[in-house]
Each structure stands twice: as C-alpha cells, then as structure tokens.
Coordinates of N, CA and C in Angstrom, one line a residue:
N1 N 6.4 -37.2 -7.9 CA 5.5 -36.7 -9.0 C 5.3 -35.2 -8.9
G2 N 5.6 -34.5 -7.8 CA 5.5 -33.1 -7.7 C 4.1 -32.7 -7.4
Y3 N 3.8 -31.4 -7.4 CA 2.6 -30.8 -7.1 C 1.8 -30.5 -8.4
K4 N 0.5 -31.0 -8.5 CA -0.3 -30.8 -9.7 C -1.1 -29.5 -9.5
G5 N -0.6 -28.4 -10.0 CA -1.2 -27.1 -9.9 C -0.2 -26.0 -10.1
A6 N -0.7 -24.8 -9.9 CA 0.2 -23.7 -10.0 C 0.6 -23.2 -8.6
I7 N 1.8 -22.7 -8.5 CA 2.3 -22.1 -7.3 C 2.6 -20.7 -7.7
I8 N 1.9 -19.7 -7.0 CA 2.1 -18.3 -7.3 C 2.8 -17.6 -6.2
S9 N 3.9 -17.0 -6.4 CA 4.6 -16.3 -5.4 C 4.0 -14.9 -5.2
T10 N 3.7 -14.5 -4.0 CA 3.2 -13.2 -3.7 C 4.3 -12.3 -3.2
K11 N 5.5 -12.7 -3.2 CA 6.6 -12.0 -2.7 C 6.7 -10.5 -3.1
L12 N 6.4 -10.3 -4.4 CA 6.5 -8.9 -5.0 C 5.1 -8.2 -4.9
L13 N 4.1 -8.9 -4.5 CA 2.8 -8.2 -4.3 C 2.6 -7.7 -2.9
N14 N 3.5 -6.7 -2.6 CA 3.6 -6.3 -1.2 C 3.5 -4.8 -1.0
K15 N 2.7 -4.1 -1.9 CA 2.5 -2.7 -1.8 C 1.3 -2.4 -1.0
A16 N 1.3 -1.3 -0.3 CA 0.1 -0.8 0.5 C 0.2 0.7 0.5
F17 N -1.0 1.3 0.5 CA -1.1 2.8 0.7 C -2.4 3.2 1.3
I18 N -2.4 4.4 1.8 CA -3.6 5.0 2.5 C -4.3 5.9 1.5
D19 N -5.6 5.8 1.5 CA -6.4 6.7 0.7 C -7.6 7.1 1.6
D20 N -7.5 8.3 2.1 CA -8.5 8.8 3.0 C -8.6 7.9 4.3
N21 N -9.7 7.3 4.6 CA -9.7 6.4 5.7 C -9.7 4.9 5.3
R22 N -9.1 4.6 4.2 CA -9.0 3.3 3.7 C -7.5 2.9 3.5
L23 N -7.2 1.7 3.8 CA -5.9 1.1 3.5 C -6.1 0.1 2.4
I24 N -5.3 0.3 1.3 CA -5.4 -0.6 0.2 C -4.1 -1.4 0.2
A25 N -4.1 -2.7 0.3 CA -2.9 -3.5 0.4 C -3.0 -4.7 -0.5
Q26 N -1.9 -5.0 -1.2 CA -1.8 -6.2 -2.0 C -1.6 -7.5 -1.1
C27 N -1.9 -8.6 -1.7 CA -2.0 -9.9 -1.0 C -0.8 -10.3 -0.3
G28 N 0.4 -9.9 -0.7 CA 1.6 -10.3 -0.1 C 2.1 -9.4 1.0
C29 N 1.4 -8.3 1.3 CA 1.8 -7.4 2.4 C 1.6 -8.1 3.7
K30 N 2.5 -7.9 4.6 CA 2.4 -8.5 6.0 C 1.3 -7.7 6.7
I31 N 0.4 -8.4 7.3 CA -0.7 -7.7 8.0 C -0.2 -6.9 9.2
H32 N 0.9 -7.3 9.8 CA 1.5 -6.6 10.9 C 2.0 -5.2 10.4
D33 N 2.6 -5.2 9.2 CA 3.1 -3.9 8.7 C 1.9 -3.0 8.3
C34 N 0.8 -3.6 7.9 CA -0.4 -2.7 7.6 C -1.0 -2.1 8.8
A35 N -0.9 -2.8 9.9 CA -1.4 -2.3 11.2 C -0.6 -1.1 11.6
I36 N 0.7 -1.2 11.4 CA 1.6 -0.1 11.7 C 1.3 1.1 10.8
M37 N 1.1 0.8 9.5 CA 0.8 1.9 8.5 C -0.5 2.6 8.9
A38 N -1.5 1.9 9.3 CA -2.7 2.4 9.7 C -2.5 3.3 11.0
C39 N -1.8 2.8 11.9 CA -1.5 3.6 13.2 C -0.8 4.9 12.8
E40 N 0.2 4.8 12.0 CA 1.0 6.0 11.6 C 0.1 7.0 10.9
S41 N -1.0 6.6 10.3 CA -1.9 7.5 9.6 C -3.1 7.8 10.5
N42 N -3.1 7.5 11.8 CA -4.1 7.8 12.7 C -5.4 7.1 12.4
L43 N -5.4 5.9 11.9 CA -6.5 5.1 11.5 C -6.7 3.9 12.4
T44 N -7.9 3.7 12.9 CA -8.1 2.7 13.9 C -9.0 1.6 13.2
G45 N -8.8 0.3 13.7 CA -9.6 -0.8 13.2 C -8.7 -2.0 13.0
M46 N -7.4 -1.8 12.7 CA -6.5 -2.9 12.5 C -5.6 -3.3 13.7
E47 N -5.9 -2.7 14.8 CA -5.0 -3.0 16.0 C -4.9 -4.5 16.3
F48 N -6.0 -5.2 16.2 CA -6.0 -6.6 16.5 C -5.1 -7.4 15.6
T49 N -4.7 -6.9 14.5 CA -3.8 -7.7 13.6 C -2.3 -7.5 13.9
Y50 N -2.0 -6.5 14.8 CA -0.6 -6.2 15.2 C 0.0 -7.5 15.8
G51 N 1.0 -8.0 15.2 CA 1.7 -9.1 15.8 C 1.3 -10.4 15.1
L52 N 0.2 -10.4 14.3 CA -0.2 -11.6 13.5 C 0.9 -11.9 12.5
P53 N 1.3 -13.2 12.3 CA 2.4 -13.5 11.4 C 2.0 -13.6 9.9
G54 N 0.8 -13.4 9.5 CA 0.4 -13.7 8.1 C 0.4 -12.5 7.2
C55 N 0.1 -12.8 6.0 CA 0.0 -11.8 4.9 C -1.5 -11.5 4.6
I56 N -1.7 -10.4 4.0 CA -3.1 -10.0 3.7 C -3.9 -11.1 3.0
G57 N -3.4 -11.7 2.0 CA -4.2 -12.7 1.3 C -4.6 -13.9 2.2
G58 N -3.6 -14.4 3.0 CA -3.9 -15.5 3.9 C -4.9 -15.1 5.0
C59 N -4.8 -13.9 5.5 CA -5.6 -13.4 6.6 C -7.1 -13.3 6.1
I60 N -7.2 -12.8 4.9 CA -8.6 -12.7 4.3 C -9.1 -14.1 4.0
Y61 N -8.3 -14.9 3.4 CA -8.7 -16.3 3.1 C -9.3 -17.0 4.3
M62 N -8.6 -16.9 5.4 CA -9.1 -17.7 6.6 C -9.8 -16.8 7.6
N63 N -10.1 -15.6 7.3 CA -10.8 -14.7 8.2 C -10.1 -14.6 9.5
A64 N -8.8 -14.2 9.5 CA -7.9 -14.2 10.7 C -8.6 -13.4 11.8
S65 N -8.5 -13.9 13.0 CA -9.1 -13.2 14.1 C -8.2 -13.2 15.3
A66 N -8.5 -12.2 16.2 CA -7.8 -12.1 17.5 C -8.6 -11.1 18.3
F67 N -8.7 -11.4 19.6 CA -9.3 -10.5 20.6 C -10.7 -10.1 20.2
N68 N -11.5 -11.1 19.8 CA -12.9 -11.0 19.4 C -13.2 -10.1 18.2
K69 N -12.2 -9.9 17.3 CA -12.3 -9.2 16.1 C -11.8 -10.1 15.0
D70 N -12.3 -9.8 13.8 CA -11.8 -10.6 12.6 C -11.8 -9.7 11.4
M71 N -11.3 -10.3 10.3 CA -11.2 -9.5 9.1 C -12.5 -9.0 8.6
S72 N -13.6 -9.7 8.9 CA -14.9 -9.3 8.4 C -15.3 -7.9 9.0
N73 N -14.6 -7.5 10.1 CA -14.9 -6.2 10.7 C -14.3 -5.0 9.9
I74 N -13.3 -5.3 9.0 CA -12.6 -4.2 8.4 C -12.5 -4.3 6.9
V75 N -12.7 -5.5 6.3 CA -12.5 -5.7 4.9 C -13.7 -5.1 4.2
E76 N -13.5 -4.2 3.3 CA -14.6 -3.6 2.5 C -14.7 -4.3 1.1
I77 N -13.6 -4.4 0.4 CA -13.6 -5.0 -0.9 C -12.4 -5.8 -1.1
T78 N -12.5 -6.9 -1.8 CA -11.3 -7.7 -2.2 C -11.3 -7.8 -3.7
R79 N -10.2 -7.5 -4.3 CA -10.0 -7.7 -5.7 C -9.4 -9.1 -5.9
V80 N -10.0 -9.9 -6.8 CA -9.6 -11.2 -7.1 C -9.4 -11.5 -8.5
L81 N -8.5 -12.4 -8.8 CA -8.3 -12.9 -10.2 C -8.9 -14.3 -10.3
N82 N -9.8 -14.5 -11.3 CA -10.3 -15.8 -11.5 C -9.3 -16.5 -12.4
I83 N -8.7 -17.5 -11.8 CA -7.5 -18.2 -12.5 C -8.0 -19.0 -13.7
H84 N -9.3 -19.2 -13.9 CA -9.8 -20.0 -15.0 C -10.1 -19.0 -16.2
T85 N -10.6 -17.8 -15.9 CA -11.0 -16.9 -17.0 C -10.1 -15.8 -17.2
G86 N -9.2 -15.5 -16.2 CA -8.3 -14.4 -16.2 C -9.0 -13.0 -15.9
E87 N -10.2 -13.1 -15.5 CA -11.0 -11.9 -15.2 C -10.7 -11.4 -13.7
I88 N -10.5 -10.1 -13.6 CA -10.3 -9.5 -12.3 C -11.7 -8.9 -11.8
T89 N -12.1 -9.3 -10.7 CA -13.4 -8.8 -10.2 C -13.2 -8.3 -8.7
E90 N -14.3 -7.6 -8.2 CA -14.3 -7.2 -6.8 C -15.4 -7.9 -6.1
L91 N -15.1 -8.3 -4.9 CA -16.1 -8.8 -4.0 C -16.3 -7.9 -2.8
N92 N -17.6 -7.5 -2.6 CA -17.9 -6.6 -1.4 C -17.9 -7.5 -0.1
S93 N -18.0 -6.8 1.0 CA -17.9 -7.5 2.3 C -18.9 -8.6 2.4
E94 N -20.1 -8.4 2.0 CA -21.1 -9.5 2.1 C -20.8 -10.7 1.2
E95 N -20.2 -10.5 0.1 CA -19.8 -11.6 -0.8 C -18.7 -12.5 -0.2
H96 N -18.0 -12.0 0.8 CA -17.0 -12.8 1.4 C -17.5 -14.0 2.2
K97 N -18.8 -13.8 2.6 CA -19.5 -14.9 3.4 C -18.7 -15.3 4.6
Y98 N -18.1 -14.3 5.3 CA -17.3 -14.6 6.5 C -18.0 -15.4 7.6
G99 N -17.3 -16.3 8.2 CA -17.7 -17.0 9.3 C -16.4 -17.3 10.2
M100 N -16.6 -18.0 11.3 CA -15.4 -18.3 12.1 C -14.4 -19.1 11.3
K101 N -13.2 -18.5 11.1 CA -12.1 -19.1 10.3 C -12.6 -19.6 9.0
Y102 N -13.5 -18.8 8.3 CA -14.0 -19.2 7.0 C -14.3 -18.0 6.2
S103 N -14.1 -18.2 4.9 CA -14.5 -17.2 3.9 C -14.9 -17.9 2.6
V104 N -15.5 -17.2 1.7 CA -15.9 -17.8 0.4 C -14.7 -18.4 -0.4
F105 N -13.5 -17.9 -0.1 CA -12.4 -18.3 -0.9 C -12.0 -19.8 -0.6
M106 N -12.5 -20.3 0.5 CA -12.2 -21.7 0.8 C -13.0 -22.6 -0.2
D107 N -14.1 -22.1 -0.7 CA -14.9 -22.9 -1.6 C -14.7 -22.5 -3.1
K108 N -14.3 -21.3 -3.3 CA -14.1 -20.7 -4.6 C -12.6 -20.8 -5.0
K109 N -12.1 -22.0 -5.2 CA -10.7 -22.2 -5.5 C -10.2 -21.5 -6.7
E110 N -11.1 -21.1 -7.6 CA -10.7 -20.4 -8.8 C -10.3 -18.9 -8.5
Y111 N -10.6 -18.4 -7.3 CA -10.3 -17.0 -6.9 C -8.9 -16.9 -6.3
F112 N -8.1 -16.0 -6.9 CA -6.8 -15.7 -6.3 C -6.9 -14.3 -5.8
I113 N -6.7 -14.1 -4.5 CA -6.8 -12.8 -3.9 C -5.6 -11.9 -4.3
L114 N -5.9 -10.8 -4.9 CA -4.9 -9.8 -5.3 C -4.6 -8.7 -4.3
E115 N -5.7 -8.1 -3.9 CA -5.6 -7.0 -2.9 C -6.9 -6.8 -2.2
A116 N -6.8 -6.0 -1.1 CA -8.0 -5.7 -0.4 C -8.0 -4.2 0.0
V117 N -9.3 -3.8 0.2 CA -9.5 -2.4 0.7 C -10.1 -2.6 2.1
F118 N -9.4 -1.9 3.1 CA -9.8 -2.0 4.5 C -10.4 -0.6 4.8
K119 N -11.7 -0.7 5.3 CA -12.3 0.6 5.8 C -12.0 0.8 7.2
L120 N -11.3 1.8 7.5 CA -10.9 2.1 8.9 C -11.5 3.4 9.4
S121 N -11.3 3.8 10.6 CA -11.9 5.0 11.1 C -10.8 5.9 11.7
D122 N -11.1 7.2 11.7 CA -10.1 8.2 12.3 C -10.0 7.9 13.7
G123 N -8.8 8.0 14.2 CA -8.5 7.7 15.6 C -7.3 8.6 16.1
E124 N -7.0 8.4 17.3 CA -6.0 9.2 18.0 C -4.7 8.3 18.0
H125 N -3.6 8.8 17.5 CA -2.4 8.0 17.3 C -2.0 7.2 18.6
L126 N -1.9 8.0 19.7 CA -1.4 7.3 20.9 C -2.4 6.2 21.4
A127 N -3.7 6.4 21.3 CA -4.6 5.4 21.7 C -4.5 4.2 20.9
I128 N -4.3 4.4 19.6 CA -4.2 3.2 18.6 C -2.9 2.5 19.0
K129 N -1.8 3.2 19.1 CA -0.5 2.6 19.5 C -0.6 1.8 20.8
N130 N -1.2 2.4 21.8 CA -1.4 1.8 23.1 C -2.1 0.5 23.0
Q131 N -3.2 0.5 22.2 CA -4.0 -0.7 22.0 C -3.2 -1.8 21.3
M132 N -2.4 -1.4 20.3 CA -1.6 -2.4 19.6 C -0.6 -3.0 20.5
N133 N 0.1 -2.2 21.3 CA 1.0 -2.7 22.3 C 0.4 -3.6 23.3
E134 N -0.8 -3.3 23.7 CA -1.5 -4.1 24.7 C -1.8 -5.5 24.1
Y135 N -2.2 -5.5 22.9 CA -2.5 -6.8 22.2 C -1.2 -7.6 22.0
L136 N -0.1 -6.9 21.6 CA 1.2 -7.6 21.4 C 1.6 -8.2 22.8
E137 N 1.5 -7.4 23.8 CA 1.9 -7.9 25.1 C 1.1 -9.2 25.5
K138 N -0.2 -9.2 25.3 CA -1.0 -10.4 25.5 C -0.5 -11.6 24.7
R139 N -0.1 -11.3 23.5 CA 0.4 -12.4 22.6 C 1.7 -12.9 23.2
I140 N 2.6 -12.0 23.6 CA 3.9 -12.4 24.1 C 3.7 -13.2 25.4
N141 N 2.8 -12.8 26.2 CA 2.6 -13.5 27.5 C 1.9 -14.8 27.4
S142 N 1.2 -15.0 26.3 CA 0.4 -16.2 26.2 C 0.8 -17.3 25.2
Q143 N 1.8 -16.9 24.4 CA 2.2 -17.7 23.3 C 3.8 -17.8 23.3
P144 N 4.3 -19.0 23.0 CA 5.8 -19.1 22.9 C 6.2 -18.6 21.5
L145 N 6.4 -17.2 21.4 CA 6.7 -16.6 20.1 C 8.1 -16.8 19.7
D146 N 9.0 -17.4 20.6 CA 10.4 -17.6 20.2 C 10.6 -19.0 19.6
F147 N 9.5 -19.8 19.4 CA 9.5 -21.1 18.8 C 8.7 -21.1 17.5
P148 N 9.1 -21.9 16.5 CA 8.3 -22.0 15.3 C 6.9 -22.6 15.6
S149 N 5.9 -22.2 14.9 CA 4.5 -22.6 15.1 C 3.8 -22.9 13.9
A150 N 2.9 -23.9 13.9 CA 2.0 -24.2 12.8 C 0.7 -23.4 12.9
G151 N 0.7 -22.6 14.0 CA -0.6 -21.8 14.2 C -1.6 -22.6 14.9
S152 N -2.8 -22.1 15.0 CA -3.9 -22.8 15.7 C -4.4 -24.0 14.8
V153 N -4.5 -25.1 15.4 CA -5.0 -26.3 14.6 C -6.3 -26.8 15.2
F154 N -6.8 -26.1 16.1 CA -8.1 -26.5 16.7 C -9.2 -25.5 16.3
K155 N -10.3 -26.1 16.1 CA -11.5 -25.2 15.8 C -12.1 -24.9 17.2
R156 N -12.4 -23.6 17.4 CA -12.9 -23.2 18.6 C -14.3 -23.8 18.8
P157 N -14.6 -24.4 20.0 CA -15.9 -24.9 20.2 C -16.9 -23.8 20.4
L158 N -18.2 -24.1 20.3 CA -19.2 -23.0 20.4 C -19.2 -22.4 21.8
V159 N -18.8 -23.2 22.8 CA -18.7 -22.6 24.2 C -17.3 -22.9 24.7
G160 N -16.7 -21.8 25.2 CA -15.4 -22.0 25.8 C -14.2 -21.9 24.8
F161 N -13.1 -22.5 25.1 CA -11.9 -22.5 24.3 C -11.4 -23.9 24.2
S162 N -10.7 -24.2 23.1 CA -10.1 -25.5 22.9 C -9.1 -25.8 24.0
S163 N -8.4 -24.8 24.5 CA -7.4 -25.0 25.5 C -7.9 -25.7 26.7
K164 N -9.2 -25.5 27.1 CA -9.7 -26.1 28.3 C -9.8 -27.7 28.0
Y165 N -10.2 -28.1 26.8 CA -10.3 -29.5 26.5 C -8.9 -30.1 26.5
I166 N -7.9 -29.4 26.0 CA -6.5 -29.9 26.0 C -6.0 -30.0 27.4
D167 N -6.3 -29.0 28.3 CA -5.9 -29.1 29.7 C -6.6 -30.3 30.4
D168 N -7.9 -30.4 30.2 CA -8.7 -31.5 30.8 C -8.2 -32.9 30.4
A169 N -7.7 -33.0 29.2 CA -7.1 -34.3 28.7 C -5.7 -34.5 29.2
G170 N -5.1 -33.5 29.9 CA -3.7 -33.7 30.4 C -2.7 -33.6 29.2
L171 N -3.0 -32.9 28.2 CA -2.1 -32.9 27.0 C -1.4 -31.5 26.8
K172 N -1.5 -30.6 27.8 CA -0.8 -29.3 27.6 C 0.7 -29.5 27.9

C-alpha cells in the first residue's frame, strides 16, 4: 500500500553561511560540516556536534546531544514551514521546548524544519579545533564507527547510563 504521507527530500537544502557570530544552516546540512565551518570562522559552541552523523533538521528535531551539551545550548531560531497552511514562521529558543531527546517538533507534526540560526561565541581557532578532535577521539574510542548503526535506542535513565543496565543484564 505504500506510505500515506509526503516524503520531502532535503538533499538540496544544504546551504550554510556565517553572519557575525551566527551560523545559519538549512535543514539538510550535515551537522559535522557546520561544526567545521564554525571552527574555520573562529566560532565556538558547536564542537560537541563534530562527528555526529546527522543533519541540521534531524539534530534539532531530536535535540541531539553529546558530552553534556545539546542543541538547546546553541539554537537561537528555527524557521519552519507549516505543511497545512504553507506559512513560514520562526520559533525562538524557548518555543522549541527542548528536553532530553525532545523538541516541540515531535508533537507539532505540521512543522517542517527549513533552517536554523545558531548563536555562537568568538573563540580561538586552535582551542576550538583541539576540543573537536578530543570529542572525535572519544567517539572513536567508545563506539564502533566502522559498522552501520541505528544510533542510540535507549532513553538515558535519570541516574547513570543505559550501558550499566545492559552490562548488568549480560547483554553487552
């Protein structure tokens, strides 16, 4: 019977640019590439996204996180298309209602994320690059990056990490 709904390709929505201390990126931009662009412009704040496999739209949708930071720390504005009305609007950071692995977009299915504005800070290029490389090294040493992955499928408990429960159950 197929899929009942619309499938929208974001393949060509992949432009990003720097404006002062903001990075503006369309939903199809790879978050990893945006982190590199920010670093090359001496802007800090996106280091934790270096090495993440997602695109801007998906990272905003699920409030991507790593190393105790998440998208709520850097997203200032998101431009969205209401697929029912055709209206394009902006949501400020508070309207995202970010939580752990949550954003308003999970409930507002009529919103299609078009682009985001990330508010970053001036930084020192070498310090930014070193932090990005440190995060990437931690990823490489803790995750099997040479194998396909469905990503994290466990919700982090309020105390500790899911991995402890997996280990305790003998399922690692």
